[in-house]
Short mmCIF file of C-alpha atoms in Angstrom, two decimals:
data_model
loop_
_atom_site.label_atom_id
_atom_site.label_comp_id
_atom_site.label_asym_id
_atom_site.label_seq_id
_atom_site.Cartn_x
_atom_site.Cartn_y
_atom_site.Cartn_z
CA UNK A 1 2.68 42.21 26.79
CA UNK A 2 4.05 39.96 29.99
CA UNK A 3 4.19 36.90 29.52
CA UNK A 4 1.48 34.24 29.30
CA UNK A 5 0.11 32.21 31.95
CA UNK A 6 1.39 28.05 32.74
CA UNK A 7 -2.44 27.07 33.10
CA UNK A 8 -3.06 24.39 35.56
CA UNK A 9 -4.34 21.39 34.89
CA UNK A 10 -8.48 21.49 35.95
CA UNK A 11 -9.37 18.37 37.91
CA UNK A 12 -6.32 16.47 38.20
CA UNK A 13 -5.15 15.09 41.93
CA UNK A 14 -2.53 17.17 43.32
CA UNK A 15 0.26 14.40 42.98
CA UNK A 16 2.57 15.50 45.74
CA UNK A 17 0.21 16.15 48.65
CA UNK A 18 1.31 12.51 49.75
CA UNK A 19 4.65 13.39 49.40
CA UNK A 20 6.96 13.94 52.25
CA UNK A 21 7.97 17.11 53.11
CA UNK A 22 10.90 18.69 52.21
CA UNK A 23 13.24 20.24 54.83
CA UNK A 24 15.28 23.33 54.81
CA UNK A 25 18.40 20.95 54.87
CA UNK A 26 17.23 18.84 52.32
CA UNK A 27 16.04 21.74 49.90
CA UNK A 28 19.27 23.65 50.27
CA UNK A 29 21.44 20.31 49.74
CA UNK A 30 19.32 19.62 46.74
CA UNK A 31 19.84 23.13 45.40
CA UNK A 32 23.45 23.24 45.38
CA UNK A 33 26.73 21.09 43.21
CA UNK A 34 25.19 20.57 40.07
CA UNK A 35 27.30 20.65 36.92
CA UNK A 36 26.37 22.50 33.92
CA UNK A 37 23.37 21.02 31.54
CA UNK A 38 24.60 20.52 28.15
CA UNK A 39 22.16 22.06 25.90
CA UNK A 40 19.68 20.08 23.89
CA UNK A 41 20.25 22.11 20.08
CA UNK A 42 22.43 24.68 18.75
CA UNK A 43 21.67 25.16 15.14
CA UNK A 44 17.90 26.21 14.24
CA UNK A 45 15.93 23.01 12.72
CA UNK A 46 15.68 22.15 9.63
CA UNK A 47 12.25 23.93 8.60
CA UNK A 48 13.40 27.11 10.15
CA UNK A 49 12.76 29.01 7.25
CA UNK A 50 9.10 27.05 5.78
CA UNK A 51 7.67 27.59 9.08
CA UNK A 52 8.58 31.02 8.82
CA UNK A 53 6.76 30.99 5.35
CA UNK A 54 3.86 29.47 6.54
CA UNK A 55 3.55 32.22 9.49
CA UNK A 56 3.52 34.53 6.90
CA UNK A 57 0.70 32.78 5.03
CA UNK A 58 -1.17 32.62 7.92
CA UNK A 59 -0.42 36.59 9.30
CA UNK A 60 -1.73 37.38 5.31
CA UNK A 61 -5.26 35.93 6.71
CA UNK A 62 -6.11 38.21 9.51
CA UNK A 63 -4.19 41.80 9.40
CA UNK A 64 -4.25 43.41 12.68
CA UNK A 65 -5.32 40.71 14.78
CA UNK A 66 -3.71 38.34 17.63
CA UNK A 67 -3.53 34.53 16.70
CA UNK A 68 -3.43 32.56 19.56
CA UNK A 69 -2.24 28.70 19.01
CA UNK A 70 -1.31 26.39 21.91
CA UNK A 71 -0.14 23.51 21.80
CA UNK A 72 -2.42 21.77 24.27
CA UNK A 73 -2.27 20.06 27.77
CA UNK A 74 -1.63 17.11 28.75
CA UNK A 75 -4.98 15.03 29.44
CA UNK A 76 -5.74 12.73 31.93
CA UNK A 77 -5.93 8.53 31.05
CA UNK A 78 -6.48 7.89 34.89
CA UNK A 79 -6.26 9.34 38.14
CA UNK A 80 -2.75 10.96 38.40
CA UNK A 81 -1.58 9.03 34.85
CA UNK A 82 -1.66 11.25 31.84
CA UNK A 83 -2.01 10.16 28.24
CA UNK A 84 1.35 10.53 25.89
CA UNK A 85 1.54 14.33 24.77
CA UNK A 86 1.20 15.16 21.06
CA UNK A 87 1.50 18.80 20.26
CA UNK A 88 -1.48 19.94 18.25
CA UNK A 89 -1.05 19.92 14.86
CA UNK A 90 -1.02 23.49 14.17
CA UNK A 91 1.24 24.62 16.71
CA UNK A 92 4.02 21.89 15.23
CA UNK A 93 2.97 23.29 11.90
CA UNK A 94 3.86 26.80 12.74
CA UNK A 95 6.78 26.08 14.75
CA UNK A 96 8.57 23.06 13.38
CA UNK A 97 8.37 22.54 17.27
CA UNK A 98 7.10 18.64 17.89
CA UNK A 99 8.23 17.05 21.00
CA UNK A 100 6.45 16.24 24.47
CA UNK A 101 8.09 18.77 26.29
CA UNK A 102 5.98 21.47 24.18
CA UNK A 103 3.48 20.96 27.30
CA UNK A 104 0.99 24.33 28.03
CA UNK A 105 3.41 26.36 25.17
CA UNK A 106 1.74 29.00 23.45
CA UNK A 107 2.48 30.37 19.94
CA UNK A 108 1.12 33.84 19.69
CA UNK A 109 1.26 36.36 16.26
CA UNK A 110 1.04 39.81 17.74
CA UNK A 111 0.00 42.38 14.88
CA UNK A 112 3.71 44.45 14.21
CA UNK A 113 3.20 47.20 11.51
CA UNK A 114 0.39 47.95 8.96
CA UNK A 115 -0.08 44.35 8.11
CA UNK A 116 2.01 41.83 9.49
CA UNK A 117 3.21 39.83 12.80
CA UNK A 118 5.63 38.84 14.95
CA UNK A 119 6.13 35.09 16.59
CA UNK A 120 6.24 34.88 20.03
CA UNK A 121 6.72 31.56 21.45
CA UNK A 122 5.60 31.46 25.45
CA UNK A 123 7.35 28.49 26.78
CA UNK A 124 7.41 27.26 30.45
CA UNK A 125 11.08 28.02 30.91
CA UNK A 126 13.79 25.23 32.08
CA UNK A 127 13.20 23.71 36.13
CA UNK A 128 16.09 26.09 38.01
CA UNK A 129 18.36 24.19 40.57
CA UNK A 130 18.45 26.80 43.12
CA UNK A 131 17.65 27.30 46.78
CA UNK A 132 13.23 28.05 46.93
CA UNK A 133 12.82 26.35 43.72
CA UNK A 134 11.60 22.35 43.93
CA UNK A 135 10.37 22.06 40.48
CA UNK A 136 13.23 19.82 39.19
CA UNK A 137 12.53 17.42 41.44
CA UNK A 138 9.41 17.77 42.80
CA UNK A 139 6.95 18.71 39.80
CA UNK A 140 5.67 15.17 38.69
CA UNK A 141 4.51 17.01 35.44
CA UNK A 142 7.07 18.95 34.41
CA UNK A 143 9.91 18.58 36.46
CA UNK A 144 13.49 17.60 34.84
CA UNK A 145 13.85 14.57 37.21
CA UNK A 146 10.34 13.36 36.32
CA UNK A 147 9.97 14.32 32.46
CA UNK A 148 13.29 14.92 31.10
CA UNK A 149 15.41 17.83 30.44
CA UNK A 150 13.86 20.93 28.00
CA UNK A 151 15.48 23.46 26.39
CA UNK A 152 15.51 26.96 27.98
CA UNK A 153 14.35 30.30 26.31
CA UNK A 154 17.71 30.86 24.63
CA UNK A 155 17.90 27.38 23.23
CA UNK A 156 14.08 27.37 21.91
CA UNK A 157 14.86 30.87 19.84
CA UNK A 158 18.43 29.23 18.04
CA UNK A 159 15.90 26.30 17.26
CA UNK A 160 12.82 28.25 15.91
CA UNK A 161 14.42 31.61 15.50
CA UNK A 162 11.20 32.83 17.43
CA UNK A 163 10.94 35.16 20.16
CA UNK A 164 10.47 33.12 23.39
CA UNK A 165 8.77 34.47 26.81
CA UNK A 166 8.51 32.30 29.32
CA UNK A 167 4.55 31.57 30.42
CA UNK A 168 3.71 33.67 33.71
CA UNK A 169 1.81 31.46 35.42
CA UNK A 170 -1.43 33.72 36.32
CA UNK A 171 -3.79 31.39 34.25
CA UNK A 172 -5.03 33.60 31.40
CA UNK A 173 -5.05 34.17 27.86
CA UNK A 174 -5.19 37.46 26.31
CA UNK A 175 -7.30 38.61 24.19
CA UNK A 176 -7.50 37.44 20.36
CA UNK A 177 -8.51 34.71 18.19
CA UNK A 178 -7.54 31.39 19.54
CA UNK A 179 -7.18 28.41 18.04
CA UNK A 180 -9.49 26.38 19.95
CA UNK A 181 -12.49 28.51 19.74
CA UNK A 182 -12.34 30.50 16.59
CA UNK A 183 -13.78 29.10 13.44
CA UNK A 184 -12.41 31.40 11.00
CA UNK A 185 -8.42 30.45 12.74
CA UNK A 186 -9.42 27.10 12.62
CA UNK A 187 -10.25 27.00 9.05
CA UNK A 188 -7.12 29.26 8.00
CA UNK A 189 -5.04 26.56 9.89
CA UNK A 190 -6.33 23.68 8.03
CA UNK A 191 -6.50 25.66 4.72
CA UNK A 192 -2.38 26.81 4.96
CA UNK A 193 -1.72 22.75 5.09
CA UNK A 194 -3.59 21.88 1.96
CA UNK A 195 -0.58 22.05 -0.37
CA UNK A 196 2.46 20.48 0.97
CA UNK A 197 6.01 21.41 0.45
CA UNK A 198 8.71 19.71 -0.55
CA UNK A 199 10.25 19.10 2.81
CA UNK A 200 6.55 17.77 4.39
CA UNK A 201 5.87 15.57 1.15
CA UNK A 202 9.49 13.42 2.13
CA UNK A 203 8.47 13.11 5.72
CA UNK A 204 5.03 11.57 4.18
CA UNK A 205 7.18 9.38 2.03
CA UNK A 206 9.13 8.80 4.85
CA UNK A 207 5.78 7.43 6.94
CA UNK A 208 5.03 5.71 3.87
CA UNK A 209 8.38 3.56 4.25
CA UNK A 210 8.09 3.03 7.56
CA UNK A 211 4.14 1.49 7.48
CA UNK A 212 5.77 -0.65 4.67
CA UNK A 213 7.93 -2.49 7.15
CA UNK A 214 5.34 -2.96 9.53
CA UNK A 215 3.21 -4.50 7.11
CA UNK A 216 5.89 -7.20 6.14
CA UNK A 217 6.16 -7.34 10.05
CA UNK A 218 2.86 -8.09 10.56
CA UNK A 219 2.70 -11.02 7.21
CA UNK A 220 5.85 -12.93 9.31
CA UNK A 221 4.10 -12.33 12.59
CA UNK A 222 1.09 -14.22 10.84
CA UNK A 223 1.75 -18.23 12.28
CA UNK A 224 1.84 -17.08 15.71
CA UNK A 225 -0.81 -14.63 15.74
CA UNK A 226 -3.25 -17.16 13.81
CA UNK A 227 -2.26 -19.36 17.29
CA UNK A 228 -3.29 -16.80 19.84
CA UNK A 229 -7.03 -16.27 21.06
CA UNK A 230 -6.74 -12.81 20.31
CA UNK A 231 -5.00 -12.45 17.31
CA UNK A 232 -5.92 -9.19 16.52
CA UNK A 233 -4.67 -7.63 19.26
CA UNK A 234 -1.12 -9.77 18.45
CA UNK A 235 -1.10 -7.88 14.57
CA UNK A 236 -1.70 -4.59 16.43
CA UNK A 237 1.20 -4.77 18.49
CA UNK A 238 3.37 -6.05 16.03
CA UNK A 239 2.62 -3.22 13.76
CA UNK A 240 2.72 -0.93 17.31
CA UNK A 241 6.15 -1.84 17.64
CA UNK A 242 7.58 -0.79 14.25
CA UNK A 243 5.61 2.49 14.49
CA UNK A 244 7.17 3.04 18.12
CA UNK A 245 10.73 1.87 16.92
CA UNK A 246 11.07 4.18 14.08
CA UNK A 247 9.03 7.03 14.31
CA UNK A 248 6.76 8.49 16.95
CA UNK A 249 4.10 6.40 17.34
CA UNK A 250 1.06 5.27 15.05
CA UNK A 251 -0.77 8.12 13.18
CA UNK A 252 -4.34 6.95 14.54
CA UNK A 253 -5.26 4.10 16.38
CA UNK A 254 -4.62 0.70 14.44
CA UNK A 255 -7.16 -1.75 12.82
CA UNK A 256 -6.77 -5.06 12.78
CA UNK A 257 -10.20 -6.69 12.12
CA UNK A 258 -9.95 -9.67 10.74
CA UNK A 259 -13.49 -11.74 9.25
CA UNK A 260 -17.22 -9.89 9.77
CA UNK A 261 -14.91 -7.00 12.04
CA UNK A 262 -13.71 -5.37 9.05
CA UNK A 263 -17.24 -4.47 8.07
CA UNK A 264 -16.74 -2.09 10.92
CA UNK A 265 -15.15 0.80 9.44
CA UNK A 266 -13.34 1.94 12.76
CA UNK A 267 -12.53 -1.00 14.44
CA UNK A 268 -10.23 -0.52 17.33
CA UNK A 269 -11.13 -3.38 19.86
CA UNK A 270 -8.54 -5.90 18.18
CA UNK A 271 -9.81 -8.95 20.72
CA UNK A 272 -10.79 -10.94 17.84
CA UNK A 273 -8.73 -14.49 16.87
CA UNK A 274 -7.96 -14.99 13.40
CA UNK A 275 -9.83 -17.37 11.36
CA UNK A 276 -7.25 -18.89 8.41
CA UNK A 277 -10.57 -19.30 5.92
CA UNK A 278 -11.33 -15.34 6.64
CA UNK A 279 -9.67 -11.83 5.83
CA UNK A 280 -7.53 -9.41 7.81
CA UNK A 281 -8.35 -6.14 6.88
CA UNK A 282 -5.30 -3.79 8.50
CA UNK A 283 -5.54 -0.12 8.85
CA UNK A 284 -2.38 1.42 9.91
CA UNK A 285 0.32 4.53 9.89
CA UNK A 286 3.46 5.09 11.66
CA UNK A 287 3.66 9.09 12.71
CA UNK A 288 7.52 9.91 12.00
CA UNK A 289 9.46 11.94 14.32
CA UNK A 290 7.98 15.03 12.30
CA UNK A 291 4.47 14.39 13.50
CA UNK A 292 3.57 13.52 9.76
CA UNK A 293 1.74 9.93 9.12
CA UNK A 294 1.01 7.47 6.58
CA UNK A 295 -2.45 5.80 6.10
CA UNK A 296 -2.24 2.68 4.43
CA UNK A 297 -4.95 -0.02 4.20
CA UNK A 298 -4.82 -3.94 3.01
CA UNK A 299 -6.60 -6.94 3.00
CA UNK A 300 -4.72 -10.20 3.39
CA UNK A 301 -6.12 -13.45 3.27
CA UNK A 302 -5.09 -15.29 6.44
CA UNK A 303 -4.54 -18.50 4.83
CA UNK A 304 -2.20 -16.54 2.20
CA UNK A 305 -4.15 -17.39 -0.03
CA UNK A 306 -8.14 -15.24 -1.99
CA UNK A 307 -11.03 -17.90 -1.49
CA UNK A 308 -13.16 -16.85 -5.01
CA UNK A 309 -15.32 -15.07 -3.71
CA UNK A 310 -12.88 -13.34 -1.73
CA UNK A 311 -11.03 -12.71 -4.90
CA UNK A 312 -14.52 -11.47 -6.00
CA UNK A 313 -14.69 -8.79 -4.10
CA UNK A 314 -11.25 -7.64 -3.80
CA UNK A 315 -11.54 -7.63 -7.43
CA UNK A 316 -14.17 -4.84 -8.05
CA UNK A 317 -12.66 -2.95 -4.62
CA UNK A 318 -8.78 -2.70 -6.85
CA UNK A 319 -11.02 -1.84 -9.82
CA UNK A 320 -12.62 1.32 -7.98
CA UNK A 321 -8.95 2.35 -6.54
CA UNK A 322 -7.79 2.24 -9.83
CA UNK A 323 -10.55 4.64 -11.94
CA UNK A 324 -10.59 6.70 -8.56
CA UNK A 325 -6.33 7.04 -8.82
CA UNK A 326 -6.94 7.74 -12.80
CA UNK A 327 -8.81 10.84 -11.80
CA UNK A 328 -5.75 12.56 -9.66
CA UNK A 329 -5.08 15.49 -11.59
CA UNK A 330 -4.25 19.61 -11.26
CA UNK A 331 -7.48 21.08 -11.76
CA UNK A 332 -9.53 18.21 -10.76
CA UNK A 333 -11.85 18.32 -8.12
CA UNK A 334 -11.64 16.95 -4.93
CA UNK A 335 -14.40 14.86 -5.64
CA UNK A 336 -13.90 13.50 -9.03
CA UNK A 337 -11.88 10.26 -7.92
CA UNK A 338 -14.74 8.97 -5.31
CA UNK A 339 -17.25 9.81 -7.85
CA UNK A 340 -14.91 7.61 -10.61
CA UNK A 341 -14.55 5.05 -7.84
CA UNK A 342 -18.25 4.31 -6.68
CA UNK A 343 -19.46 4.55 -10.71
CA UNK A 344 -17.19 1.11 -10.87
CA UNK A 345 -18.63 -0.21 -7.29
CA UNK A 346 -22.63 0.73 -8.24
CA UNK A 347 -22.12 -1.05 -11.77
CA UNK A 348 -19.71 -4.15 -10.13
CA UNK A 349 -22.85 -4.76 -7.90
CA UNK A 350 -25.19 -4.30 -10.31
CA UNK A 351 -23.16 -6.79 -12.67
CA UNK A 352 -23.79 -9.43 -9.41
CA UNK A 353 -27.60 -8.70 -9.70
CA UNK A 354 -26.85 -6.90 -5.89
CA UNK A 355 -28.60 -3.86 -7.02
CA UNK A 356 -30.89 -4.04 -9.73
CA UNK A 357 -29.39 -0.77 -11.65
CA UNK A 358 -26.17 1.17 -11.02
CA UNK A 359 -28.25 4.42 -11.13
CA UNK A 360 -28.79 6.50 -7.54
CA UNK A 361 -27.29 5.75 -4.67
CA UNK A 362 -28.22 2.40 -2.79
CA UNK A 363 -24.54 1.14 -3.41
CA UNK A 364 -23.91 3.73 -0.34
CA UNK A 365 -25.75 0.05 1.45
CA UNK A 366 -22.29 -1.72 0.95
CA UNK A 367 -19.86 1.59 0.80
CA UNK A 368 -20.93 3.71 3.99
CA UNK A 369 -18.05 6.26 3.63
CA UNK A 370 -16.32 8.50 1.39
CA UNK A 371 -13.39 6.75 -0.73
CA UNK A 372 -10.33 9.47 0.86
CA UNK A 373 -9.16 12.42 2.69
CA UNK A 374 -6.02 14.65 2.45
CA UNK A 375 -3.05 13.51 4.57
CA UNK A 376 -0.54 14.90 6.85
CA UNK A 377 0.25 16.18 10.01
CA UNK A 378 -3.47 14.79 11.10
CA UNK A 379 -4.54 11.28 8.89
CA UNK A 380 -7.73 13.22 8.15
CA UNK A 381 -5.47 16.53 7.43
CA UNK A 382 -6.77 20.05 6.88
CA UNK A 383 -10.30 19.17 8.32
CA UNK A 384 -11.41 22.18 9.65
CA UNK A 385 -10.97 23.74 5.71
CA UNK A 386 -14.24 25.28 4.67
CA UNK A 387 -15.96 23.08 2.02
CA UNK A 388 -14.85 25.64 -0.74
CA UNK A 389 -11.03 24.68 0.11
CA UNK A 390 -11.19 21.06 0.34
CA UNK A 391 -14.14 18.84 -0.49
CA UNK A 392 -15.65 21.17 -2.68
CA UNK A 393 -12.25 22.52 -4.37
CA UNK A 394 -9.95 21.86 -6.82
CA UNK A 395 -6.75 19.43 -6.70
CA UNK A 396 -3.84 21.30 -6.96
CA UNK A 397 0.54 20.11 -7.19
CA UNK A 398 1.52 19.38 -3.93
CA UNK A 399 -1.70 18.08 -2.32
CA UNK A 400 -1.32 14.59 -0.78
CA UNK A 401 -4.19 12.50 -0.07
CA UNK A 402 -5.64 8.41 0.27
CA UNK A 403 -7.78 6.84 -2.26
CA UNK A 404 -9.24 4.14 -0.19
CA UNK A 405 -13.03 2.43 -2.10
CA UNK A 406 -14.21 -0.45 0.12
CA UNK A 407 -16.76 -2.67 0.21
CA UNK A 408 -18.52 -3.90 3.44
CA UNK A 409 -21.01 -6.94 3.21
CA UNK A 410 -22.68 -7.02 7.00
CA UNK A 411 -22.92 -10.16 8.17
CA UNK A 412 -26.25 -10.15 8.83
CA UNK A 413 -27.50 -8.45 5.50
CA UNK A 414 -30.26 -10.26 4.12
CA UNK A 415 -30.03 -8.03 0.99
CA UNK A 416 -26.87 -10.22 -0.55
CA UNK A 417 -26.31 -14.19 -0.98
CA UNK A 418 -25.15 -16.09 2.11
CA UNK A 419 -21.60 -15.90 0.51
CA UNK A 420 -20.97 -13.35 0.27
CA UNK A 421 -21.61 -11.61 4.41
CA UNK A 422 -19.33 -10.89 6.65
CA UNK A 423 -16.24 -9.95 3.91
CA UNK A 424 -15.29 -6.67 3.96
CA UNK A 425 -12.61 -5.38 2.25
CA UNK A 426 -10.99 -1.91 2.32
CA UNK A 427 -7.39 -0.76 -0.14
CA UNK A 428 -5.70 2.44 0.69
CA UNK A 429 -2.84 4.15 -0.92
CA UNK A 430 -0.88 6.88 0.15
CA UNK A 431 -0.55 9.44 -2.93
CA UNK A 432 0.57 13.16 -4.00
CA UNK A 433 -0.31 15.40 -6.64
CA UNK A 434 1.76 16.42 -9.67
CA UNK A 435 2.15 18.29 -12.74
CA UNK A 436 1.56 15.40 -14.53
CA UNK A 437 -1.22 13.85 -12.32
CA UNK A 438 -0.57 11.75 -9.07
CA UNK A 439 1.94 9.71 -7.46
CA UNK A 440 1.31 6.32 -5.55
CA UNK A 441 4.02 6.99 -2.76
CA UNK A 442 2.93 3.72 -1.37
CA UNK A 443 3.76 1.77 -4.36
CA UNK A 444 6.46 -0.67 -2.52
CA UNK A 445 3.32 -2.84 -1.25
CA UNK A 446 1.35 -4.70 -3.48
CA UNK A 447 -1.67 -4.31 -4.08
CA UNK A 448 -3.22 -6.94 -6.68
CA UNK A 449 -4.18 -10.13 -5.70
CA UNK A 450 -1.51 -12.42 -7.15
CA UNK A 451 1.47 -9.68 -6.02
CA UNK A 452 -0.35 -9.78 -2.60
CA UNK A 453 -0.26 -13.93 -2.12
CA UNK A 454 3.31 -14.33 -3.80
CA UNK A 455 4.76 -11.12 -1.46
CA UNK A 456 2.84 -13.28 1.96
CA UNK A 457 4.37 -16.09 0.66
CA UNK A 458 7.77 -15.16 0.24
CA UNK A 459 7.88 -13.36 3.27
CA UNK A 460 6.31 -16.53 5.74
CA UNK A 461 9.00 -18.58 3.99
CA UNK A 462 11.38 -16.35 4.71
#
């Protein structure tokens, strides 16, 4: 099959019709006296071999059939600025392949023999320096003088031991089931992430440390963030910088809602100050170099130190991580710990004469989402898994996944007493499964309410 097409990006200004031209003189000089590029890798990566295995899972799903999985474009933030590039998940999966330069690359499985495929990777090969090629310098996308240098065909294959073919450039896909429109792919991509090996569970541990720092970042960032009008958006960046620092980036976007904004499950506008009589309720993962992220969640007091009722709360929240992390098992289901968790919640709030029995589900008033989600490449991994596989299925060694029970008391709900609106509290742990039941890989940050004020104590006298 030739190779496969470098699409063009649909809609975006054509960034060097303001250029000036180029003449023959200056093309030719700019062709010409260039020493050798060193190359960018050598010796294949370090999951050579498990992405090869996980091909093979994968090829065992569809027999006789081209898989098509691109990495993606890059997408437009504004005018002739892109957003950062992230490969998609299940291309870096597949490939081991995770950088920004994996731009329009293509990862096809083309049926070989009775039952099985072989990888093709089709890559836009290196920018030549040559006489009638501008690329290099001229391509604002993808040129080396704009972007950065990326490996050629030859270098791609030592890294991935893959085929490579460089894209063709004529705008089409072949035929086959592609990633971005086929269900059934879609699914069988999520579904060969479910279990994680050993390498992917110590990049998640990895994340895990990481996040830890940023949190202690964030606690010494505290006095000057409590000073600024928009205090919120200080704890973001100071997380932000960690993530940036030591790994790729954060996993999702960070929240930082401090007060009545952490009743807002997915609160991303951080332009709130900080109140010292009020909660912070932080949200955050740093994405290693791997693509993999931690998703950790606390709730500080501001003043370092639980009001009661804040106490209260945070109280029965722990409670419900702790009966949902009991029920992390082999042979569980999926559901069993946010069933275990929201028993403890519905009778907690019942206990506070909140609801008037624990029975049904009007505690869902104060809960609003499930208590977790398997973690890894994505923070909401394996999504696209058909119910049987993953929120209907059974926990098995090697899954990894949050526990994360909240409670979210609206500040304008007339249903609870006056003291009780506008605290919300969420606590997430990062954890994976094993023989013996589960491990809390996020252990290093504490989680009860007298380790929490004596850690944000020593650290803001530090």
């Amino acid at each position: 099959m030739a190779g496969l097409p470098a699409r063009p990006a649909s809609g975006r200004l054509n960034t060097t019709s303001h250029d000036l031209p180029v003449s023959p003189e200056l093309a030719a000089f700019m062709a010409g006296d260039w020493a050798g590029s060193p190359p960018t890798g050598e010796t294949p990566l370090p999951v050579t071999d498990l992405t090869a295995e996980r091909r093979a899972r994968l090829s065992a799903c569809f027999p006789g059939e081209r898989l098509i999985v691109p990495a993606g474009e890059l997408s437009v933030r504004s005018n002739d600025c892109d957003h950062r590039f992230r490969p998609h998940s299940a291309y870096a999966h597949l490939t081991g392949l995770t950088g920004e330069d994996q731009v329009g690359h293509v990862l096809v499985l083309e049926p070989s023999g009775p039952s099985g495929h072989e990888a093709v990777l089709h890559i836009r090969p290196r920018s030549p320096r040559r006489v009638g090629s501008d690329e290099f310098y001229r391509d604002r996308r993808h040129g080396e003088f704009w972007v950065g240098r990326r490996p050629d065909l030859d270098e791609t294959e030592r890294l991935t031991g893959i085929r490579c073919t460089p894209l063709d450039g004529s705008g089409e896909l072949p035929p086959g089931r592609h990633a971005a429109t086929d269900p059934e792919l879609r699914a069988a991509l999520s579904e060969v992430r479910l279990v994680k090996d050993a390498w992917e569970v110590s990049q998640l541990r990895l994340a895990v440390e990481y996040t830890t720092a940023g949190f202690g970042d964030v606690v010494r960032a505290l006095p000057r963030a409590l000073a600024h009008p928009r205090g919120e958006r200080w704890i973001e960046g100071v997380f932000n910088l960690r993530a940036r620092a030591e790994g790729n980036g954060t996993g999702y976007a960070t929240i930082a809602a401090s007060g009545a904004h952490a009743c807002v499950l997915h609160w991303i506008r951080n332009d709130g100050p900080l109140d010292p009589a009020q909660l912070l309720l932080l949200d955050a993962g740093v994405e290693t170099d791997s693509l993999y992220t931690a998703d950790i969640t606390r709730t500080l007091p501001l003043s370092g130190r639980f009001s009661p009722v804040q106490r209260q709360v945070y109280e029965l929240v722990l409670a419900a991580q702790e009966a949902g992390m009991a029920a992390l098992r082999p042979g569980a289901t999926f559901r069993d710990f946010h069933r275990a968790g929201m028993r403890v919640i519905a009778e907690g709030l019942a206990e506070w004469g909140i609801l008037t029995s624990p029975q049904g589900d009007r505690y869902r008033r104060y809960t609003l989402c499930s208590s977790g989600h398997m973690l890894g490449l994505d923070v909401h991994d394996c999504a696209q898994a058909r119910a049987e596989a993953y929120l209907d299925g059974i926990l098995a060694q090697g899954n990894v996944l949050t526990v994360e029970p909240g409670l979210y008391f609206q500040p304008d709900d007339e249903t609870l007493p006056p003291e009780l609106r506008g605290i919300g509290v969420r606590i997430e742990d990062d954890l994976v499964i094993t023989a013996e039941g589960a491990q809390l890989m996020s252990s290093a940050l504490p989680r009860t309410p007298d380790a929490i004020e004596a850690w944000m104590g020593a650290l803001l006298e530090g």
